[in-house]
XYZ file of N, CA and C in Angstrom:
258
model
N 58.641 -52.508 44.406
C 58.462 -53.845 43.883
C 58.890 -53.851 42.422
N 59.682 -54.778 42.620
C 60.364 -54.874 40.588
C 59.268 -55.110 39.603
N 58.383 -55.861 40.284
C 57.194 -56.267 39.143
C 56.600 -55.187 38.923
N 56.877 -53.992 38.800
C 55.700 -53.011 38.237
C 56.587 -52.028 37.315
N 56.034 -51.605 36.355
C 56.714 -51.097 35.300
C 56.866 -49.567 36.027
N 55.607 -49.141 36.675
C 55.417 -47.891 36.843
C 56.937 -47.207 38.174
N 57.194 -47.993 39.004
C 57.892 -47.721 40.096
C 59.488 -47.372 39.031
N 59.834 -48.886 38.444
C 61.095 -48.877 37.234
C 60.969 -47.166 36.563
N 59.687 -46.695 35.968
C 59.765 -45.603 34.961
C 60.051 -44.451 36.557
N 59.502 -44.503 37.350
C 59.780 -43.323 38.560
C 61.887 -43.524 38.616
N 62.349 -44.459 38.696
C 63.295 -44.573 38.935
C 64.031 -43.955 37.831
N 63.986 -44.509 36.700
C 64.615 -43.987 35.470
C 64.290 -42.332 35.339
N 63.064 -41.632 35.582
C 62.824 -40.313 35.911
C 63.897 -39.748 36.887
N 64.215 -40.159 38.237
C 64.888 -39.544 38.922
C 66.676 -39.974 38.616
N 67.005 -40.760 38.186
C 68.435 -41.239 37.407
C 68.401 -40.356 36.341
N 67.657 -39.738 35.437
C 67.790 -38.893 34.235
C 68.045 -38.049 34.825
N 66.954 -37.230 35.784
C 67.018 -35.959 36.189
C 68.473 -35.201 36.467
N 69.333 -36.606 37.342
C 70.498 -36.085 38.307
C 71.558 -36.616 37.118
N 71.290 -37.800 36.053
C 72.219 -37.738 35.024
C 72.136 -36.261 33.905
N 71.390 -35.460 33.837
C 71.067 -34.552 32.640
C 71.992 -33.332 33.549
N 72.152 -33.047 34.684
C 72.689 -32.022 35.458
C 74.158 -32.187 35.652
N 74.708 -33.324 34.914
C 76.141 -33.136 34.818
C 76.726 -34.654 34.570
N 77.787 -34.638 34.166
C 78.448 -35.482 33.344
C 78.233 -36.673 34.539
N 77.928 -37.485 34.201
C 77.385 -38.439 35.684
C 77.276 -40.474 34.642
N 78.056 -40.463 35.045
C 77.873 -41.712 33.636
C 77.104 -42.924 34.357
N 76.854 -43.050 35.597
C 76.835 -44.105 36.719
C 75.022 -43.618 36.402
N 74.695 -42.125 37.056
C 73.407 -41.832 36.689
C 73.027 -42.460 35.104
N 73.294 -42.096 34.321
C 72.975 -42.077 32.628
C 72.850 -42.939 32.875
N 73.527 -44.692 32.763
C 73.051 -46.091 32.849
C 72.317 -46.533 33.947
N 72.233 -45.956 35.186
C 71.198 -46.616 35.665
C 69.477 -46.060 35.450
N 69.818 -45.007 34.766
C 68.365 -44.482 34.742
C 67.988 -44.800 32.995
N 69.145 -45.496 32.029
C 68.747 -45.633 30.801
C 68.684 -47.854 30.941
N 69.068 -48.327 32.080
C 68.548 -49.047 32.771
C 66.914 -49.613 33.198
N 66.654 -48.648 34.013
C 65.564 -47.968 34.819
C 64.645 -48.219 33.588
N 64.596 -47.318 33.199
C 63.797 -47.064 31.650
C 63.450 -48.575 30.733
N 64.547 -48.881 30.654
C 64.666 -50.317 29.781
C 63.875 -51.238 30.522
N 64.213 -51.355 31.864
C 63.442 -52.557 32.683
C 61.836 -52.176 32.661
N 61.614 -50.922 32.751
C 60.126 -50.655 32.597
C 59.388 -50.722 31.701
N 60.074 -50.696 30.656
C 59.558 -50.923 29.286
C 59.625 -52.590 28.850
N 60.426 -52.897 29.603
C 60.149 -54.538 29.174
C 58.845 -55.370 29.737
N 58.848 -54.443 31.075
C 57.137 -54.977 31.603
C 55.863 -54.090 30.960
N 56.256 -52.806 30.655
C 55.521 -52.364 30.090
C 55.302 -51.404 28.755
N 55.748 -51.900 27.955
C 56.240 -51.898 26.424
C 54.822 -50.925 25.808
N 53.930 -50.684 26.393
C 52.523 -49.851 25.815
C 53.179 -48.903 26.200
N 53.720 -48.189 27.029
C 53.843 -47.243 27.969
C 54.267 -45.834 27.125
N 53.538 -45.064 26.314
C 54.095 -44.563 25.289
C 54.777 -42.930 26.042
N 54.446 -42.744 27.047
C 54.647 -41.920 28.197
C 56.391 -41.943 28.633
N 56.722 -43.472 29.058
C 57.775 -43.501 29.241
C 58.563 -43.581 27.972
N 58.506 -44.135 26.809
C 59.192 -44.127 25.626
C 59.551 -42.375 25.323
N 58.463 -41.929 25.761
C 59.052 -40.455 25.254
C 60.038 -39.694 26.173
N 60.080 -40.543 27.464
C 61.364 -39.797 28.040
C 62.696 -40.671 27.997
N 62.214 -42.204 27.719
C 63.572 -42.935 27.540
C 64.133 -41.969 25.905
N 63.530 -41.201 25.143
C 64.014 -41.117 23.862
C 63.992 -39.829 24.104
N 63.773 -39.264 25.308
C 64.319 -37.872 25.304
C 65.535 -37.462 26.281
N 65.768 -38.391 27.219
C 67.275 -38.355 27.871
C 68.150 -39.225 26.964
N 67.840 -40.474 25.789
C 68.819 -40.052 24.560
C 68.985 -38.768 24.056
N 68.478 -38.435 23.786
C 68.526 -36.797 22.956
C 69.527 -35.927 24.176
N 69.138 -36.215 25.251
C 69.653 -35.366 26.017
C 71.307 -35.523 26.550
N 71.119 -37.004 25.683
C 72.711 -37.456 26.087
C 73.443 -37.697 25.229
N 72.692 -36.753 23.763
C 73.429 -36.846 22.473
C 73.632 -38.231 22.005
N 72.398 -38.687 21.880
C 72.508 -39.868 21.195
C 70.794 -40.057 20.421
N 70.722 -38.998 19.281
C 69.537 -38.982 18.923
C 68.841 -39.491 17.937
N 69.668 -40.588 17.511
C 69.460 -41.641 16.116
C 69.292 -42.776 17.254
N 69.573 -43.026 18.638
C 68.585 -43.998 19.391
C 67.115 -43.506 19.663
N 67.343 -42.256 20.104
C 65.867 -41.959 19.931
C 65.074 -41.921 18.742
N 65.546 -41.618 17.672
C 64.725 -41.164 16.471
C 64.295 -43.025 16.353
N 65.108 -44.689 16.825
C 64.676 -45.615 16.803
C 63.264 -45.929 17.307
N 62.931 -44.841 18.289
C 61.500 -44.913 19.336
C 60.577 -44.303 18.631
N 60.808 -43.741 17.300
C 59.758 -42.778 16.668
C 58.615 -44.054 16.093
N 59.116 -45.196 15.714
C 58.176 -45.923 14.834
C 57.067 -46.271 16.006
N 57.629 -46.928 17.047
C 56.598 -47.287 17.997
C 56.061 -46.840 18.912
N 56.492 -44.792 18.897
C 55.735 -43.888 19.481
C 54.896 -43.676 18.759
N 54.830 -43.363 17.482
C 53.653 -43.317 16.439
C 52.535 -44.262 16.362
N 52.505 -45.707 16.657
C 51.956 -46.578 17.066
C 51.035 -46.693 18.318
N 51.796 -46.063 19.172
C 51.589 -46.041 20.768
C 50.354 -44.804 20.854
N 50.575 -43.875 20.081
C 50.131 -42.135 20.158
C 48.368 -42.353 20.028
N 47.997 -43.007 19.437
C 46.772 -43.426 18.667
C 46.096 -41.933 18.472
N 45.339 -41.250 19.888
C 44.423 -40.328 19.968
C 44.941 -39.329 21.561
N 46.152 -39.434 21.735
C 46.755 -39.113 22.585
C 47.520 -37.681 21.768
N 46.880 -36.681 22.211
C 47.732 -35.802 22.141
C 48.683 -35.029 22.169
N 49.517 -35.642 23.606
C 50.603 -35.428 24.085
C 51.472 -36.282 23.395
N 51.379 -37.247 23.213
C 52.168 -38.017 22.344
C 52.485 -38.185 20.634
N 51.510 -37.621 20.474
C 51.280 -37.314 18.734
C 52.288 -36.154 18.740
N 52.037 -35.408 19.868
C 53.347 -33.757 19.482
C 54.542 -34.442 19.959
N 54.547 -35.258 20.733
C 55.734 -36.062 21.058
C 56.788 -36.352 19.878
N 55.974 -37.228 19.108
C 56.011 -38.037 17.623
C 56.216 -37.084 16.848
């Protein structure tokens, strides 16, 4: 179901996975897609921000990610995983 952020972030997970394993440009946008649509329903999601800004990194594009640092820091509050994220 499109309405749920969580299914969008599973999708963008498995589009990274098979985009990060080889030059795959069709993967890379639909899973930096994926990512985007999930974050538009669910913009708290500080979980998925750290992998939409880590398959940038992974796709050499790390001044888009370093853009996710302000509102991972935001997001992190008392979250530990995300503070080392940040």
């Amino acid at each position: 179901d499109g309405r749920f952020a969580a299914n969008w972030f599973q999708l963008g997970a498995a589009h990274a996975s098979a985009a990060i394993d080889g030059d795959r440009r069709a993967e890379q946008q639909a899973a930096l897609d994926a990512f985007r649509r999930g974050l538009e329903l669910e913009s708290h999601n500080g979980a998925a921000l750290v992998n939409y800004a880590a398959l940038h990194v992974a796709l050499g594009r790390p001044e888009v990610a370093r853009g996710a640092l302000p509102a991972l820091g935001r997001l992190a509050g008392r979250d530990s995983l995300l503070l080392l994220a940040h």
